[in-house]
Amino acid sequence: MPGVFKRRGAISMYKKILVPTDGSEFSVRAFKTAVELAGLFQSEIVLIHVTYTPQALWGNTVPYGYVFSQEDVAKNGQMALDATMAEVSAEGVPTKTVLEIGHPVIKIIDQIKKDGIDLVVIGSHGYGPITGSVLGSVSQRVLQKSPVPVLLVK
């Protein structure tokens, strides 16, 4: 890779790596890959979980009978972040966690811009709220809309 290495050590081609997670096996694989890259490029990792809300899925209407408290939503999101962190040792790699509530693709793209992300490492299939109908759709849309390179991990 041209420009990646100088004579006196590696320069950071990817200073900040964003890893979206939903707590799935695919997200854990993506995080593991990002940790390896971060070690190579001396990068910082931003691990983000975006919690779906009824408004993100169905607009401003809440389906009949569904009640979502902000505390429960935040708790579930933190569990996904913790589950991903627990599976991979990121020792020696600066890692920041971010919990957002809303539409995953929009929040991920916003985070890319907000943190000056250089690379997104994302699992190719996750488990959305409607398993089977949205499998992989977040990674596909992030790939299409991202202003920075995206590495899909299977």
mmCIF file with all atom_site columns, C-alpha atoms in Angstrom:
data_model
loop_
_atom_site.group_PDB
_atom_site.id
_atom_site.type_symbol
_atom_site.label_atom_id
_atom_site.label_alt_id
_atom_site.label_comp_id
_atom_site.label_asym_id
_atom_site.label_entity_id
_atom_site.label_seq_id
_atom_site.pdbx_PDB_ins_code
_atom_site.Cartn_x
_atom_site.Cartn_y
_atom_site.Cartn_z
_atom_site.occupancy
_atom_site.B_iso_or_equiv
_atom_site.pdbx_formal_charge
_atom_site.auth_seq_id
_atom_site.auth_comp_id
_atom_site.auth_asym_id
_atom_site.auth_atom_id
_atom_site.pdbx_PDB_model_num
ATOM 1   C CA . MET A 1 1   ? 0.000   0.000   0.000  1.00 0.00 ? 1   MET A CA 1
ATOM 2   C CA . PRO A 1 2   ? 1.703   3.206   -1.096 1.00 0.00 ? 2   PRO A CA 1
ATOM 3   C CA . GLY A 1 3   ? 2.148   5.793   1.597  1.00 0.00 ? 3   GLY A CA 1
ATOM 4   C CA . VAL A 1 4   ? 1.314   3.481   4.467  1.00 0.00 ? 4   VAL A CA 1
ATOM 5   C CA . PHE A 1 5   ? 4.832   3.013   5.832  1.00 0.00 ? 5   PHE A CA 1
ATOM 6   C CA . LYS A 1 6   ? 7.711   5.428   6.303  1.00 0.00 ? 6   LYS A CA 1
ATOM 7   C CA . ARG A 1 7   ? 11.290  4.513   7.114  1.00 0.00 ? 7   ARG A CA 1
ATOM 8   C CA . ARG A 1 8   ? 11.016  5.162   10.826 1.00 0.00 ? 8   ARG A CA 1
ATOM 9   C CA . GLY A 1 9   ? 7.748   3.396   11.561 1.00 0.00 ? 9   GLY A CA 1
ATOM 10  C CA . ALA A 1 10  ? 4.184   3.106   10.501 1.00 0.00 ? 10  ALA A CA 1
ATOM 11  C CA . ILE A 1 11  ? 2.011   6.098   9.898  1.00 0.00 ? 11  ILE A CA 1
ATOM 12  C CA . SER A 1 12  ? -1.642  5.814   10.589 1.00 0.00 ? 12  SER A CA 1
ATOM 13  C CA . MET A 1 13  ? -3.551  5.357   7.381  1.00 0.00 ? 13  MET A CA 1
ATOM 14  C CA . TYR A 1 14  ? -6.719  4.897   9.418  1.00 0.00 ? 14  TYR A CA 1
ATOM 15  C CA . LYS A 1 15  ? -6.548  7.041   12.548 1.00 0.00 ? 15  LYS A CA 1
ATOM 16  C CA . LYS A 1 16  ? -10.141 6.359   13.574 1.00 0.00 ? 16  LYS A CA 1
ATOM 17  C CA . ILE A 1 17  ? -12.055 3.177   12.844 1.00 0.00 ? 17  ILE A CA 1
ATOM 18  C CA . LEU A 1 18  ? -15.810 2.987   13.396 1.00 0.00 ? 18  LEU A CA 1
ATOM 19  C CA . VAL A 1 19  ? -17.339 -0.394  14.231 1.00 0.00 ? 19  VAL A CA 1
ATOM 20  C CA . PRO A 1 20  ? -21.144 -0.568  14.354 1.00 0.00 ? 20  PRO A CA 1
ATOM 21  C CA . THR A 1 21  ? -22.387 -3.422  16.549 1.00 0.00 ? 21  THR A CA 1
ATOM 22  C CA . ASP A 1 22  ? -25.681 -5.103  17.276 1.00 0.00 ? 22  ASP A CA 1
ATOM 23  C CA . GLY A 1 23  ? -24.108 -7.680  19.585 1.00 0.00 ? 23  GLY A CA 1
ATOM 24  C CA . SER A 1 24  ? -24.260 -10.423 16.935 1.00 0.00 ? 24  SER A CA 1
ATOM 25  C CA . GLU A 1 25  ? -21.506 -12.854 15.995 1.00 0.00 ? 25  GLU A CA 1
ATOM 26  C CA . PHE A 1 26  ? -20.955 -10.851 12.798 1.00 0.00 ? 26  PHE A CA 1
ATOM 27  C CA . SER A 1 27  ? -20.420 -7.651  14.790 1.00 0.00 ? 27  SER A CA 1
ATOM 28  C CA . VAL A 1 28  ? -17.931 -9.410  17.055 1.00 0.00 ? 28  VAL A CA 1
ATOM 29  C CA . ARG A 1 29  ? -15.987 -10.576 13.984 1.00 0.00 ? 29  ARG A CA 1
ATOM 30  C CA . ALA A 1 30  ? -15.962 -7.021  12.647 1.00 0.00 ? 30  ALA A CA 1
ATOM 31  C CA . PHE A 1 31  ? -14.720 -5.695  15.999 1.00 0.00 ? 31  PHE A CA 1
ATOM 32  C CA . LYS A 1 32  ? -11.962 -8.331  16.103 1.00 0.00 ? 32  LYS A CA 1
ATOM 33  C CA . THR A 1 33  ? -10.855 -7.311  12.604 1.00 0.00 ? 33  THR A CA 1
ATOM 34  C CA . ALA A 1 34  ? -10.908 -3.639  13.603 1.00 0.00 ? 34  ALA A CA 1
ATOM 35  C CA . VAL A 1 35  ? -8.781  -4.356  16.695 1.00 0.00 ? 35  VAL A CA 1
ATOM 36  C CA . GLU A 1 36  ? -6.200  -6.098  14.488 1.00 0.00 ? 36  GLU A CA 1
ATOM 37  C CA . LEU A 1 37  ? -6.182  -3.165  12.052 1.00 0.00 ? 37  LEU A CA 1
ATOM 38  C CA . ALA A 1 38  ? -6.002  -0.655  14.903 1.00 0.00 ? 38  ALA A CA 1
ATOM 39  C CA . GLY A 1 39  ? -2.956  -2.449  16.286 1.00 0.00 ? 39  GLY A CA 1
ATOM 40  C CA . LEU A 1 40  ? -1.301  -2.336  12.870 1.00 0.00 ? 40  LEU A CA 1
ATOM 41  C CA . PHE A 1 41  ? -2.121  1.312   12.153 1.00 0.00 ? 41  PHE A CA 1
ATOM 42  C CA . GLN A 1 42  ? -2.047  2.594   15.760 1.00 0.00 ? 42  GLN A CA 1
ATOM 43  C CA . SER A 1 43  ? -5.664  3.654   15.423 1.00 0.00 ? 43  SER A CA 1
ATOM 44  C CA . GLU A 1 44  ? -8.487  4.495   17.782 1.00 0.00 ? 44  GLU A CA 1
ATOM 45  C CA . ILE A 1 45  ? -11.701 2.471   17.587 1.00 0.00 ? 45  ILE A CA 1
ATOM 46  C CA . VAL A 1 46  ? -15.162 3.934   17.992 1.00 0.00 ? 46  VAL A CA 1
ATOM 47  C CA . LEU A 1 47  ? -17.626 1.133   18.772 1.00 0.00 ? 47  LEU A CA 1
ATOM 48  C CA . ILE A 1 48  ? -21.201 2.265   18.153 1.00 0.00 ? 48  ILE A CA 1
ATOM 49  C CA . HIS A 1 49  ? -24.545 0.660   18.827 1.00 0.00 ? 49  HIS A CA 1
ATOM 50  C CA . VAL A 1 50  ? -27.680 2.269   17.474 1.00 0.00 ? 50  VAL A CA 1
ATOM 51  C CA . THR A 1 51  ? -30.848 1.144   19.200 1.00 0.00 ? 51  THR A CA 1
ATOM 52  C CA . TYR A 1 52  ? -33.934 0.914   17.052 1.00 0.00 ? 52  TYR A CA 1
ATOM 53  C CA . THR A 1 53  ? -36.915 2.866   18.281 1.00 0.00 ? 53  THR A CA 1
ATOM 54  C CA . PRO A 1 54  ? -40.508 2.691   17.090 1.00 0.00 ? 54  PRO A CA 1
ATOM 55  C CA . GLN A 1 55  ? -40.061 6.132   15.556 1.00 0.00 ? 55  GLN A CA 1
ATOM 56  C CA . ALA A 1 56  ? -36.987 4.948   13.630 1.00 0.00 ? 56  ALA A CA 1
ATOM 57  C CA . LEU A 1 57  ? -38.861 1.952   12.269 1.00 0.00 ? 57  LEU A CA 1
ATOM 58  C CA . TRP A 1 58  ? -42.359 3.294   11.693 1.00 0.00 ? 58  TRP A CA 1
ATOM 59  C CA . GLY A 1 59  ? -42.077 7.076   11.677 1.00 0.00 ? 59  GLY A CA 1
ATOM 60  C CA . ASN A 1 60  ? -43.836 8.967   14.439 1.00 0.00 ? 60  ASN A CA 1
ATOM 61  C CA . THR A 1 61  ? -46.475 6.323   15.071 1.00 0.00 ? 61  THR A CA 1
ATOM 62  C CA . VAL A 1 62  ? -46.067 3.723   17.782 1.00 0.00 ? 62  VAL A CA 1
ATOM 63  C CA . PRO A 1 63  ? -47.607 0.311   17.069 1.00 0.00 ? 63  PRO A CA 1
ATOM 64  C CA . TYR A 1 64  ? -50.582 -0.479  19.257 1.00 0.00 ? 64  TYR A CA 1
ATOM 65  C CA . GLY A 1 65  ? -49.577 -2.151  22.509 1.00 0.00 ? 65  GLY A CA 1
ATOM 66  C CA . TYR A 1 66  ? -45.853 -1.375  22.309 1.00 0.00 ? 66  TYR A CA 1
ATOM 67  C CA . VAL A 1 67  ? -44.342 0.704   25.080 1.00 0.00 ? 67  VAL A CA 1
ATOM 68  C CA . PHE A 1 68  ? -40.636 1.520   25.002 1.00 0.00 ? 68  PHE A CA 1
ATOM 69  C CA . SER A 1 69  ? -38.999 3.316   27.909 1.00 0.00 ? 69  SER A CA 1
ATOM 70  C CA . GLN A 1 70  ? -35.806 5.229   27.198 1.00 0.00 ? 70  GLN A CA 1
ATOM 71  C CA . GLU A 1 71  ? -34.182 3.386   30.099 1.00 0.00 ? 71  GLU A CA 1
ATOM 72  C CA . ASP A 1 72  ? -34.962 -0.033  28.604 1.00 0.00 ? 72  ASP A CA 1
ATOM 73  C CA . VAL A 1 73  ? -33.758 1.060   25.183 1.00 0.00 ? 73  VAL A CA 1
ATOM 74  C CA . ALA A 1 74  ? -30.491 2.396   26.635 1.00 0.00 ? 74  ALA A CA 1
ATOM 75  C CA . LYS A 1 75  ? -30.028 -0.723  28.782 1.00 0.00 ? 75  LYS A CA 1
ATOM 76  C CA . ASN A 1 76  ? -30.430 -3.038  25.777 1.00 0.00 ? 76  ASN A CA 1
ATOM 77  C CA . GLY A 1 77  ? -28.018 -0.928  23.748 1.00 0.00 ? 77  GLY A CA 1
ATOM 78  C CA . GLN A 1 78  ? -25.415 -1.001  26.489 1.00 0.00 ? 78  GLN A CA 1
ATOM 79  C CA . MET A 1 79  ? -25.798 -4.786  26.664 1.00 0.00 ? 79  MET A CA 1
ATOM 80  C CA . ALA A 1 80  ? -24.948 -5.037  22.939 1.00 0.00 ? 80  ALA A CA 1
ATOM 81  C CA . LEU A 1 81  ? -21.848 -2.872  23.426 1.00 0.00 ? 81  LEU A CA 1
ATOM 82  C CA . ASP A 1 82  ? -20.770 -4.872  26.477 1.00 0.00 ? 82  ASP A CA 1
ATOM 83  C CA . ALA A 1 83  ? -21.337 -8.202  24.697 1.00 0.00 ? 83  ALA A CA 1
ATOM 84  C CA . THR A 1 84  ? -19.155 -7.124  21.790 1.00 0.00 ? 84  THR A CA 1
ATOM 85  C CA . MET A 1 85  ? -16.387 -5.793  24.058 1.00 0.00 ? 85  MET A CA 1
ATOM 86  C CA . ALA A 1 86  ? -16.445 -8.970  26.166 1.00 0.00 ? 86  ALA A CA 1
ATOM 87  C CA . GLU A 1 87  ? -15.745 -11.202 23.158 1.00 0.00 ? 87  GLU A CA 1
ATOM 88  C CA . VAL A 1 88  ? -12.558 -9.484  21.963 1.00 0.00 ? 88  VAL A CA 1
ATOM 89  C CA . SER A 1 89  ? -9.533  -8.239  23.867 1.00 0.00 ? 89  SER A CA 1
ATOM 90  C CA . ALA A 1 90  ? -8.902  -4.664  22.770 1.00 0.00 ? 90  ALA A CA 1
ATOM 91  C CA . GLU A 1 91  ? -6.058  -4.242  25.246 1.00 0.00 ? 91  GLU A CA 1
ATOM 92  C CA . GLY A 1 92  ? -3.680  -1.530  24.107 1.00 0.00 ? 92  GLY A CA 1
ATOM 93  C CA . VAL A 1 93  ? -6.148  -0.186  21.531 1.00 0.00 ? 93  VAL A CA 1
ATOM 94  C CA . PRO A 1 94  ? -7.924  3.032   22.492 1.00 0.00 ? 94  PRO A CA 1
ATOM 95  C CA . THR A 1 95  ? -11.632 2.235   22.262 1.00 0.00 ? 95  THR A CA 1
ATOM 96  C CA . LYS A 1 96  ? -14.551 4.588   22.757 1.00 0.00 ? 96  LYS A CA 1
ATOM 97  C CA . THR A 1 97  ? -18.130 3.342   22.966 1.00 0.00 ? 97  THR A CA 1
ATOM 98  C CA . VAL A 1 98  ? -21.102 5.290   21.649 1.00 0.00 ? 98  VAL A CA 1
ATOM 99  C CA . LEU A 1 99  ? -24.759 4.494   22.236 1.00 0.00 ? 99  LEU A CA 1
ATOM 100 C CA . GLU A 1 100 ? -27.274 6.193   19.952 1.00 0.00 ? 100 GLU A CA 1
ATOM 101 C CA . ILE A 1 101 ? -31.027 5.877   19.614 1.00 0.00 ? 101 ILE A CA 1
ATOM 102 C CA . GLY A 1 102 ? -32.655 6.163   16.202 1.00 0.00 ? 102 GLY A CA 1
ATOM 103 C CA . HIS A 1 103 ? -32.256 4.898   12.672 1.00 0.00 ? 103 HIS A CA 1
ATOM 104 C CA . PRO A 1 104 ? -28.986 2.913   12.449 1.00 0.00 ? 104 PRO A CA 1
ATOM 105 C CA . VAL A 1 105 ? -27.839 4.069   9.013  1.00 0.00 ? 105 VAL A CA 1
ATOM 106 C CA . ILE A 1 106 ? -28.466 7.743   9.725  1.00 0.00 ? 106 ILE A CA 1
ATOM 107 C CA . LYS A 1 107 ? -26.759 7.599   13.126 1.00 0.00 ? 107 LYS A CA 1
ATOM 108 C CA . ILE A 1 108 ? -23.763 5.660   11.758 1.00 0.00 ? 108 ILE A CA 1
ATOM 109 C CA . ILE A 1 109 ? -23.245 8.178   8.937  1.00 0.00 ? 109 ILE A CA 1
ATOM 110 C CA . ASP A 1 110 ? -23.621 11.043  11.443 1.00 0.00 ? 110 ASP A CA 1
ATOM 111 C CA . GLN A 1 111 ? -20.984 9.431   13.683 1.00 0.00 ? 111 GLN A CA 1
ATOM 112 C CA . ILE A 1 112 ? -18.571 9.104   10.739 1.00 0.00 ? 112 ILE A CA 1
ATOM 113 C CA . LYS A 1 113 ? -18.776 12.853  10.212 1.00 0.00 ? 113 LYS A CA 1
ATOM 114 C CA . LYS A 1 114 ? -18.819 13.781  13.907 1.00 0.00 ? 114 LYS A CA 1
ATOM 115 C CA . ASP A 1 115 ? -15.709 11.779  14.860 1.00 0.00 ? 115 ASP A CA 1
ATOM 116 C CA . GLY A 1 116 ? -13.717 12.214  11.650 1.00 0.00 ? 116 GLY A CA 1
ATOM 117 C CA . ILE A 1 117 ? -13.768 8.482   10.974 1.00 0.00 ? 117 ILE A CA 1
ATOM 118 C CA . ASP A 1 118 ? -11.333 7.148   8.352  1.00 0.00 ? 118 ASP A CA 1
ATOM 119 C CA . LEU A 1 119 ? -12.650 3.576   7.987  1.00 0.00 ? 119 LEU A CA 1
ATOM 120 C CA . VAL A 1 120 ? -15.836 1.687   8.861  1.00 0.00 ? 120 VAL A CA 1
ATOM 121 C CA . VAL A 1 121 ? -15.533 -2.015  9.705  1.00 0.00 ? 121 VAL A CA 1
ATOM 122 C CA . ILE A 1 122 ? -18.958 -3.642  9.768  1.00 0.00 ? 122 ILE A CA 1
ATOM 123 C CA . GLY A 1 123 ? -20.355 -7.160  9.909  1.00 0.00 ? 123 GLY A CA 1
ATOM 124 C CA . SER A 1 124 ? -22.061 -8.277  6.731  1.00 0.00 ? 124 SER A CA 1
ATOM 125 C CA . HIS A 1 125 ? -25.149 -9.624  8.495  1.00 0.00 ? 125 HIS A CA 1
ATOM 126 C CA . GLY A 1 126 ? -26.695 -8.601  11.767 1.00 0.00 ? 126 GLY A CA 1
ATOM 127 C CA . TYR A 1 127 ? -29.941 -9.219  13.489 1.00 0.00 ? 127 TYR A CA 1
ATOM 128 C CA . GLY A 1 128 ? -32.361 -6.364  13.094 1.00 0.00 ? 128 GLY A CA 1
ATOM 129 C CA . PRO A 1 129 ? -35.746 -6.162  14.762 1.00 0.00 ? 129 PRO A CA 1
ATOM 130 C CA . ILE A 1 130 ? -37.412 -8.198  12.023 1.00 0.00 ? 130 ILE A CA 1
ATOM 131 C CA . THR A 1 131 ? -35.014 -11.086 11.432 1.00 0.00 ? 131 THR A CA 1
ATOM 132 C CA . GLY A 1 132 ? -34.975 -12.162 7.813  1.00 0.00 ? 132 GLY A CA 1
ATOM 133 C CA . SER A 1 133 ? -36.378 -8.998  6.303  1.00 0.00 ? 133 SER A CA 1
ATOM 134 C CA . VAL A 1 134 ? -33.581 -6.599  7.247  1.00 0.00 ? 134 VAL A CA 1
ATOM 135 C CA . LEU A 1 135 ? -30.644 -8.997  7.522  1.00 0.00 ? 135 LEU A CA 1
ATOM 136 C CA . GLY A 1 136 ? -27.638 -7.169  6.141  1.00 0.00 ? 136 GLY A CA 1
ATOM 137 C CA . SER A 1 137 ? -29.611 -4.114  5.085  1.00 0.00 ? 137 SER A CA 1
ATOM 138 C CA . VAL A 1 138 ? -27.805 -1.788  7.513  1.00 0.00 ? 138 VAL A CA 1
ATOM 139 C CA . SER A 1 139 ? -24.361 -2.815  6.265  1.00 0.00 ? 139 SER A CA 1
ATOM 140 C CA . GLN A 1 140 ? -25.541 -2.533  2.667  1.00 0.00 ? 140 GLN A CA 1
ATOM 141 C CA . ARG A 1 141 ? -26.888 0.995   3.191  1.00 0.00 ? 141 ARG A CA 1
ATOM 142 C CA . VAL A 1 142 ? -23.808 2.091   5.144  1.00 0.00 ? 142 VAL A CA 1
ATOM 143 C CA . LEU A 1 143 ? -21.663 0.809   2.268  1.00 0.00 ? 143 LEU A CA 1
ATOM 144 C CA . GLN A 1 144 ? -23.722 2.884   -0.188 1.00 0.00 ? 144 GLN A CA 1
ATOM 145 C CA . LYS A 1 145 ? -23.880 6.085   1.875  1.00 0.00 ? 145 LYS A CA 1
ATOM 146 C CA . SER A 1 146 ? -20.527 6.190   3.678  1.00 0.00 ? 146 SER A CA 1
ATOM 147 C CA . PRO A 1 147 ? -18.172 9.025   2.740  1.00 0.00 ? 147 PRO A CA 1
ATOM 148 C CA . VAL A 1 148 ? -15.203 6.850   3.852  1.00 0.00 ? 148 VAL A CA 1
ATOM 149 C CA . PRO A 1 149 ? -14.037 3.329   2.952  1.00 0.00 ? 149 PRO A CA 1
ATOM 150 C CA . VAL A 1 150 ? -16.088 0.453   4.376  1.00 0.00 ? 150 VAL A CA 1
ATOM 151 C CA . LEU A 1 151 ? -14.715 -3.003  5.132  1.00 0.00 ? 151 LEU A CA 1
ATOM 152 C CA . LEU A 1 152 ? -17.423 -5.693  5.242  1.00 0.00 ? 152 LEU A CA 1
ATOM 153 C CA . VAL A 1 153 ? -16.539 -8.656  7.452  1.00 0.00 ? 153 VAL A CA 1
ATOM 154 C CA . LYS A 1 154 ? -18.254 -12.032 7.027  1.00 0.00 ? 154 LYS A CA 1
#
